[in-house]
PDB file of C-alpha atoms in Angstrom:
ATOM      1  CA  MET I   1     -79.097 -11.592 -92.689  1.00 87.00           C
ATOM      2  CA  MET I   2     -81.934 -13.717 -91.465  1.00 87.00           C
ATOM      3  CA  ALA I   3     -85.230 -15.095 -92.708  1.00 92.00           C
ATOM      4  CA  ASN I   4     -87.981 -17.157 -91.109  1.00 90.00           C
ATOM      5  CA  GLY I   5     -91.113 -18.751 -92.497  1.00 92.00           C
ATOM      6  CA  SER I   6     -93.927 -20.926 -91.265  1.00 92.00           C
ATOM      7  CA  LEU I   7     -96.876 -22.765 -92.796  1.00 94.00           C
ATOM      8  CA  SER I   8     -99.562 -24.612 -90.869  1.00 91.00           C
ATOM      9  CA  GLN I   9    -102.899 -26.281 -91.434  1.00 93.00           C
ATOM     10  CA  SER I  10    -105.447 -27.530 -88.925  1.00 91.00           C
ATOM     11  CA  LEU I  11    -106.476 -31.140 -89.460  1.00 93.00           C
ATOM     12  CA  VAL I  12    -108.844 -31.688 -86.516  1.00 93.00           C
ATOM     13  CA  ASN I  13    -110.920 -29.108 -84.634  1.00 89.00           C
ATOM     14  CA  LEU I  14    -112.336 -30.222 -81.291  1.00 85.00           C
ATOM     15  CA  ASP I  15    -115.780 -28.614 -81.382  1.00 77.00           C
ATOM     16  CA  ASP I  16    -115.917 -25.088 -79.895  1.00 81.00           C
ATOM     17  CA  SER I  17    -113.140 -25.683 -77.359  1.00 85.00           C
ATOM     18  CA  GLY I  18    -110.518 -23.768 -79.381  1.00 89.00           C
ATOM     19  CA  ILE I  19    -108.259 -26.844 -79.521  1.00 93.00           C
ATOM     20  CA  THR I  20    -106.876 -27.938 -82.879  1.00 94.00           C
ATOM     21  CA  LEU I  21    -104.489 -30.606 -84.063  1.00 95.00           C
ATOM     22  CA  GLY I  22    -102.608 -30.019 -87.290  1.00 95.00           C
ATOM     23  CA  TRP I  23     -99.316 -29.928 -89.141  1.00 96.00           C
ATOM     24  CA  GLN I  24     -96.774 -27.129 -89.177  1.00 94.00           C
ATOM     25  CA  THR I  25     -93.544 -26.509 -91.024  1.00 95.00           C
ATOM     26  CA  ASP I  26     -90.935 -23.922 -90.040  1.00 94.00           C
ATOM     27  CA  VAL I  27     -87.797 -22.787 -91.844  1.00 96.00           C
ATOM     28  CA  SER I  28     -85.170 -20.513 -90.290  1.00 94.00           C
ATOM     29  CA  TRP I  29     -82.022 -19.175 -91.939  1.00 95.00           C
ATOM     30  CA  LEU I  30     -79.277 -16.990 -90.436  1.00 91.00           C
ATOM     31  CA  GLN I  31     -76.046 -15.836 -92.081  1.00 92.00           C
ATOM     32  CA  ASN I  32     -72.944 -13.844 -91.110  1.00 88.00           C
ATOM     33  CA  THR I  33     -73.726 -12.814 -87.535  1.00 82.00           C
ATOM     34  CA  VAL I  34     -71.391 -10.597 -85.526  1.00 78.00           C
ATOM     35  CA  SER I  35     -70.947 -13.434 -83.011  1.00 76.00           C
ATOM     36  CA  GLY I  36     -69.369 -15.814 -85.526  1.00 79.00           C
ATOM     37  CA  VAL I  37     -72.195 -17.877 -87.004  1.00 86.00           C
ATOM     38  CA  GLU I  38     -71.420 -18.118 -90.715  1.00 89.00           C
ATOM     39  CA  GLU I  39     -74.678 -19.884 -91.546  1.00 93.00           C
ATOM     40  CA  ALA I  40     -77.475 -21.639 -89.690  1.00 94.00           C
ATOM     41  CA  LEU I  41     -80.324 -23.432 -91.447  1.00 96.00           C
ATOM     42  CA  GLN I  42     -83.123 -25.302 -89.706  1.00 96.00           C
ATOM     43  CA  ALA I  43     -86.208 -26.853 -91.287  1.00 97.00           C
ATOM     44  CA  GLN I  44     -88.879 -28.686 -89.317  1.00 95.00           C
ATOM     45  CA  LEU I  45     -92.076 -30.521 -90.199  1.00 97.00           C
ATOM     46  CA  GLY I  46     -94.191 -31.449 -87.221  1.00 96.00           C
ATOM     47  CA  ILE I  47     -97.530 -32.013 -85.567  1.00 97.00           C
ATOM     48  CA  GLY I  48     -98.966 -29.169 -83.515  1.00 95.00           C
ATOM     49  CA  LEU I  49    -101.503 -29.046 -80.720  1.00 95.00           C
ATOM     50  CA  ASN I  50    -102.938 -25.534 -80.352  1.00 94.00           C
ATOM     51  CA  TYR I  51    -105.404 -23.776 -78.113  1.00 95.00           C
ATOM     52  CA  GLN I  52    -106.794 -20.435 -79.287  1.00 90.00           C
ATOM     53  CA  ARG I  53    -109.408 -18.103 -77.843  1.00 87.00           C
ATOM     54  CA  GLN I  54    -109.919 -14.897 -79.834  1.00 84.00           C
ATOM     55  CA  ALA I  55    -106.417 -13.369 -80.248  1.00 81.00           C
ATOM     56  CA  ASP I  56    -104.775 -15.410 -77.461  1.00 90.00           C
ATOM     57  CA  ALA I  57    -103.075 -18.726 -78.222  1.00 93.00           C
ATOM     58  CA  VAL I  58    -100.714 -21.334 -76.806  1.00 96.00           C
ATOM     59  CA  GLY I  59     -99.393 -24.458 -78.446  1.00 95.00           C
ATOM     60  CA  LEU I  60     -96.776 -27.165 -78.793  1.00 96.00           C
ATOM     61  CA  VAL I  61     -95.219 -28.395 -82.036  1.00 96.00           C
ATOM     62  CA  MET I  62     -93.102 -31.565 -82.165  1.00 97.00           C
ATOM     63  CA  GLY I  63     -91.394 -32.874 -85.256  1.00 96.00           C
ATOM     64  CA  GLY I  64     -88.253 -33.582 -87.149  1.00 96.00           C
ATOM     65  CA  GLY I  65     -86.176 -32.065 -89.859  1.00 96.00           C
ATOM     66  CA  TYR I  66     -82.788 -30.701 -90.792  1.00 97.00           C
ATOM     67  CA  TYR I  67     -80.345 -28.818 -88.552  1.00 96.00           C
ATOM     68  CA  GLY I  68     -77.206 -27.214 -89.994  1.00 95.00           C
ATOM     69  CA  LEU I  69     -74.722 -24.877 -88.307  1.00 93.00           C
ATOM     70  CA  GLU I  70     -71.446 -23.441 -89.603  1.00 91.00           C
ATOM     71  CA  PHE I  71     -69.078 -21.099 -87.781  1.00 85.00           C
ATOM     72  CA  ASP I  72     -66.972 -18.327 -89.284  1.00 82.00           C
ATOM     73  CA  ASP I  73     -63.296 -19.310 -89.431  1.00 76.00           C
ATOM     74  CA  ASP I  74     -61.900 -16.171 -87.731  1.00 74.00           C
ATOM     75  CA  VAL I  75     -61.852 -17.429 -84.131  1.00 70.00           C
ATOM     76  CA  PRO I  76     -61.739 -21.237 -84.604  1.00 76.00           C
ATOM     77  CA  GLU I  77     -58.758 -21.042 -86.968  1.00 75.00           C
ATOM     78  CA  ALA I  78     -56.786 -19.141 -84.298  1.00 76.00           C
ATOM     79  CA  ARG I  79     -57.655 -21.940 -81.827  1.00 79.00           C
ATOM     80  CA  GLY I  80     -56.265 -24.647 -84.110  1.00 80.00           C
ATOM     81  CA  TYR I  81     -59.444 -25.899 -85.811  1.00 82.00           C
ATOM     82  CA  SER I  82     -59.610 -26.536 -89.548  1.00 80.00           C
ATOM     83  CA  ARG I  83     -62.369 -25.224 -91.803  1.00 79.00           C
ATOM     84  CA  GLU I  84     -63.794 -28.751 -92.095  1.00 79.00           C
ATOM     85  CA  ALA I  85     -64.409 -28.838 -88.325  1.00 81.00           C
ATOM     86  CA  LEU I  86     -66.587 -25.711 -88.451  1.00 84.00           C
ATOM     87  CA  LYS I  87     -69.657 -27.132 -90.178  1.00 88.00           C
ATOM     88  CA  ARG I  88     -72.054 -29.806 -88.987  1.00 89.00           C
ATOM     89  CA  SER I  89     -75.469 -30.839 -90.198  1.00 91.00           C
ATOM     90  CA  SER I  90     -77.775 -33.700 -89.318  1.00 91.00           C
ATOM     91  CA  ASP I  91     -81.305 -34.938 -89.109  1.00 94.00           C
ATOM     92  CA  ALA I  92     -82.765 -33.613 -85.902  1.00 96.00           C
ATOM     93  CA  LEU I  93     -85.816 -33.594 -83.675  1.00 96.00           C
ATOM     94  CA  ALA I  94     -87.334 -30.355 -82.474  1.00 96.00           C
ATOM     95  CA  TRP I  95     -90.049 -29.138 -80.175  1.00 96.00           C
ATOM     96  CA  LYS I  96     -91.437 -25.622 -79.872  1.00 95.00           C
ATOM     97  CA  LEU I  97     -93.669 -24.232 -77.127  1.00 97.00           C
ATOM     98  CA  PHE I  98     -95.254 -20.934 -78.174  1.00 95.00           C
ATOM     99  CA  PHE I  99     -97.731 -18.328 -76.952  1.00 96.00           C
ATOM    100  CA  GLN I 100     -99.521 -15.226 -78.153  1.00 93.00           C
ATOM    101  CA  ARG I 101    -101.377 -12.684 -76.012  1.00 92.00           C
ATOM    102  CA  SER I 102    -103.303  -9.549 -76.971  1.00 88.00           C
ATOM    103  CA  LEU I 103    -104.747  -6.824 -74.787  1.00 83.00           C
ATOM    104  CA  LYS I 104    -107.831  -4.699 -75.478  1.00 74.00           C
ATOM    105  CA  THR I 105    -105.581  -1.801 -76.467  1.00 71.00           C
ATOM    106  CA  ALA I 106    -104.325  -4.044 -79.303  1.00 79.00           C
ATOM    107  CA  LEU I 107    -100.907  -4.235 -77.653  1.00 88.00           C
ATOM    108  CA  SER I 108     -99.781  -7.801 -78.150  1.00 91.00           C
ATOM    109  CA  TRP I 109     -96.834 -10.042 -77.449  1.00 92.00           C
ATOM    110  CA  ASP I 110     -95.779 -13.447 -78.618  1.00 94.00           C
ATOM    111  CA  GLY I 111     -92.897 -15.767 -78.030  1.00 96.00           C
ATOM    112  CA  TYR I 112     -91.571 -19.277 -77.986  1.00 96.00           C
ATOM    113  CA  TRP I 113     -89.050 -21.666 -76.508  1.00 97.00           C
ATOM    114  CA  GLN I 114     -87.550 -24.164 -78.944  1.00 96.00           C
ATOM    115  CA  GLN I 115     -85.019 -26.957 -78.669  1.00 96.00           C
ATOM    116  CA  TRP I 116     -83.253 -28.894 -81.424  1.00 96.00           C
ATOM    117  CA  ARG I 117     -81.805 -32.363 -80.660  1.00 95.00           C
ATOM    118  CA  ASP I 118     -79.918 -35.026 -82.553  1.00 91.00           C
ATOM    119  CA  GLN I 119     -79.971 -38.680 -81.454  1.00 85.00           C
ATOM    120  CA  ASP I 120     -77.793 -38.099 -78.381  1.00 82.00           C
ATOM    121  CA  ASN I 121     -77.563 -34.407 -77.447  1.00 89.00           C
ATOM    122  CA  TRP I 122     -79.345 -31.118 -77.549  1.00 94.00           C
ATOM    123  CA  LEU I 123     -78.015 -28.902 -80.350  1.00 94.00           C
ATOM    124  CA  GLU I 124     -79.640 -25.532 -79.739  1.00 94.00           C
ATOM    125  CA  ASN I 125     -82.033 -23.843 -77.307  1.00 96.00           C
ATOM    126  CA  LYS I 126     -83.796 -20.651 -78.333  1.00 95.00           C
ATOM    127  CA  LEU I 127     -86.031 -18.211 -76.465  1.00 96.00           C
ATOM    128  CA  PHE I 128     -87.871 -15.457 -78.338  1.00 95.00           C
ATOM    129  CA  LEU I 129     -90.153 -12.623 -77.191  1.00 96.00           C
ATOM    130  CA  ALA I 130     -91.722  -9.864 -79.313  1.00 94.00           C
ATOM    131  CA  ILE I 131     -93.951  -6.950 -78.279  1.00 93.00           C
ATOM    132  CA  HIS I 132     -96.118  -5.226 -80.905  1.00 90.00           C
ATOM    133  CA  TYR I 133     -97.723  -1.798 -80.478  1.00 89.00           C
ATOM    134  CA  PRO I 134    -100.103  -0.603 -83.217  1.00 86.00           C
ATOM    135  CA  ILE I 135     -99.655   2.917 -84.586  1.00 84.00           C
ATOM    136  CA  LEU I 136    -102.366   4.858 -86.388  1.00 78.00           C
ATOM    137  CA  HIS I 137    -100.135   6.365 -89.042  1.00 78.00           C
ATOM    138  CA  PRO I 138    -100.494   6.450 -92.833  1.00 78.00           C
ATOM    139  CA  VAL I 139     -97.062   4.847 -93.322  1.00 81.00           C
ATOM    140  CA  MET I 140     -96.366   2.673 -90.264  1.00 81.00           C
ATOM    141  CA  ASP I 141     -98.568  -0.164 -89.060  1.00 83.00           C
ATOM    142  CA  SER I 142     -96.846  -0.987 -85.754  1.00 85.00           C
ATOM    143  CA  LEU I 143     -93.767  -0.435 -83.633  1.00 87.00           C
ATOM    144  CA  ASN I 144     -92.113  -3.647 -82.417  1.00 91.00           C
ATOM    145  CA  VAL I 145     -89.451  -4.767 -79.981  1.00 93.00           C
ATOM    146  CA  SER I 146     -88.057  -8.289 -79.998  1.00 94.00           C
ATOM    147  CA  VAL I 147     -85.415 -10.195 -78.070  1.00 94.00           C
ATOM    148  CA  SER I 148     -83.974 -13.516 -79.202  1.00 92.00           C
ATOM    149  CA  TYR I 149     -81.611 -15.582 -77.045  1.00 93.00           C
ATOM    150  CA  THR I 150     -79.905 -18.649 -78.549  1.00 92.00           C
ATOM    151  CA  ARG I 151     -77.585 -21.079 -76.772  1.00 93.00           C
ATOM    152  CA  TYR I 152     -75.569 -23.583 -78.807  1.00 91.00           C
ATOM    153  CA  ASN I 153     -74.141 -26.929 -77.696  1.00 91.00           C
ATOM    154  CA  LEU I 154     -70.522 -26.667 -78.841  1.00 87.00           C
ATOM    155  CA  ALA I 155     -69.408 -29.983 -77.289  1.00 86.00           C
ATOM    156  CA  PRO I 156     -69.786 -31.944 -80.570  1.00 83.00           C
ATOM    157  CA  TYR I 157     -67.312 -29.528 -82.225  1.00 83.00           C
ATOM    158  CA  ARG I 158     -64.632 -29.816 -79.550  1.00 82.00           C
ATOM    159  CA  VAL I 159     -61.425 -31.699 -80.347  1.00 82.00           C
ATOM    160  CA  GLN I 160     -59.680 -33.446 -77.430  1.00 84.00           C
ATOM    161  CA  GLY I 161     -56.658 -31.473 -76.198  1.00 85.00           C
ATOM    162  CA  LYS I 162     -57.677 -28.178 -77.854  1.00 84.00           C
ATOM    163  CA  ALA I 163     -59.399 -25.111 -76.499  1.00 83.00           C
ATOM    164  CA  PRO I 164     -63.153 -24.889 -77.109  1.00 83.00           C
ATOM    165  CA  ILE I 165     -63.937 -24.057 -80.742  1.00 82.00           C
ATOM    166  CA  LEU I 166     -65.335 -20.636 -79.698  1.00 81.00           C
ATOM    167  CA  PRO I 167     -65.025 -18.526 -76.536  1.00 82.00           C
ATOM    168  CA  TRP I 168     -68.840 -18.130 -76.418  1.00 83.00           C
ATOM    169  CA  ASP I 169     -71.844 -20.430 -76.797  1.00 82.00           C
ATOM    170  CA  GLU I 170     -74.736 -17.992 -77.025  1.00 84.00           C
ATOM    171  CA  ASN I 171     -76.255 -15.199 -79.115  1.00 83.00           C
ATOM    172  CA  LEU I 172     -78.461 -12.325 -77.982  1.00 85.00           C
ATOM    173  CA  LEU I 173     -80.315 -10.290 -80.606  1.00 85.00           C
ATOM    174  CA  PHE I 174     -82.297  -7.196 -79.636  1.00 88.00           C
ATOM    175  CA  ARG I 175     -84.355  -5.451 -82.336  1.00 87.00           C
ATOM    176  CA  LEU I 176     -86.501  -2.315 -82.476  1.00 89.00           C
ATOM    177  CA  TYR I 177     -88.343  -2.011 -85.762  1.00 84.00           C
ATOM    178  CA  ALA I 178     -91.455  -0.637 -87.460  1.00 81.00           C
ATOM    179  CA  GLU I 179     -93.769  -2.626 -89.678  1.00 78.00           C
ATOM    180  CA  ILE I 180     -94.646  -0.855 -92.895  1.00 78.00           C
ATOM    181  CA  PRO I 181     -97.358  -2.621 -94.917  1.00 72.00           C
ATOM    182  CA  LEU I 182     -97.023  -2.643 -98.682  1.00 68.00           C
ATOM    183  CA  THR I 183    -100.320  -2.219-100.484  1.00 60.00           C
ATOM    184  CA  TRP I 184    -101.179  -1.502-104.090  1.00 55.00           C
TER     185      TRP I 184
END
């Protein structure tokens, strides 16, 4: 299961240049993945600098928040790690570089590159890309493809003299889905 949400508000618009400065908050939650993440929760509040012209946009958000990550005990327990060693959370800093591009055919794509850091190390790097193709159908609104690649820093979990906590340090999620608008 996974859920994501974002809220933003422009605070300053620089005339007709398309540049805005504002705040943004993002929340991301992930639970019970096939690759061993039991739960991941990230929440960020930051300042964003955005440039938008019609349906095209690019921007950078920098801020701070909460970063929590817990691994399923199947693999780590077999490697000699206790359940207490599987969960870490901390205050963290994050930055996110994002883009959105639309073509005249209404085909569009968007994506981002995000990094979470604590005081000393990076915690997680994530790359995301989604392609959206509109469909003129009474039920479906669009057909979408997305790819999400996440790499975790597992060094803070490692105990001296033991094997790494997990045999992997990355996730790849590929999705093909249709958007179906609900209207009443």
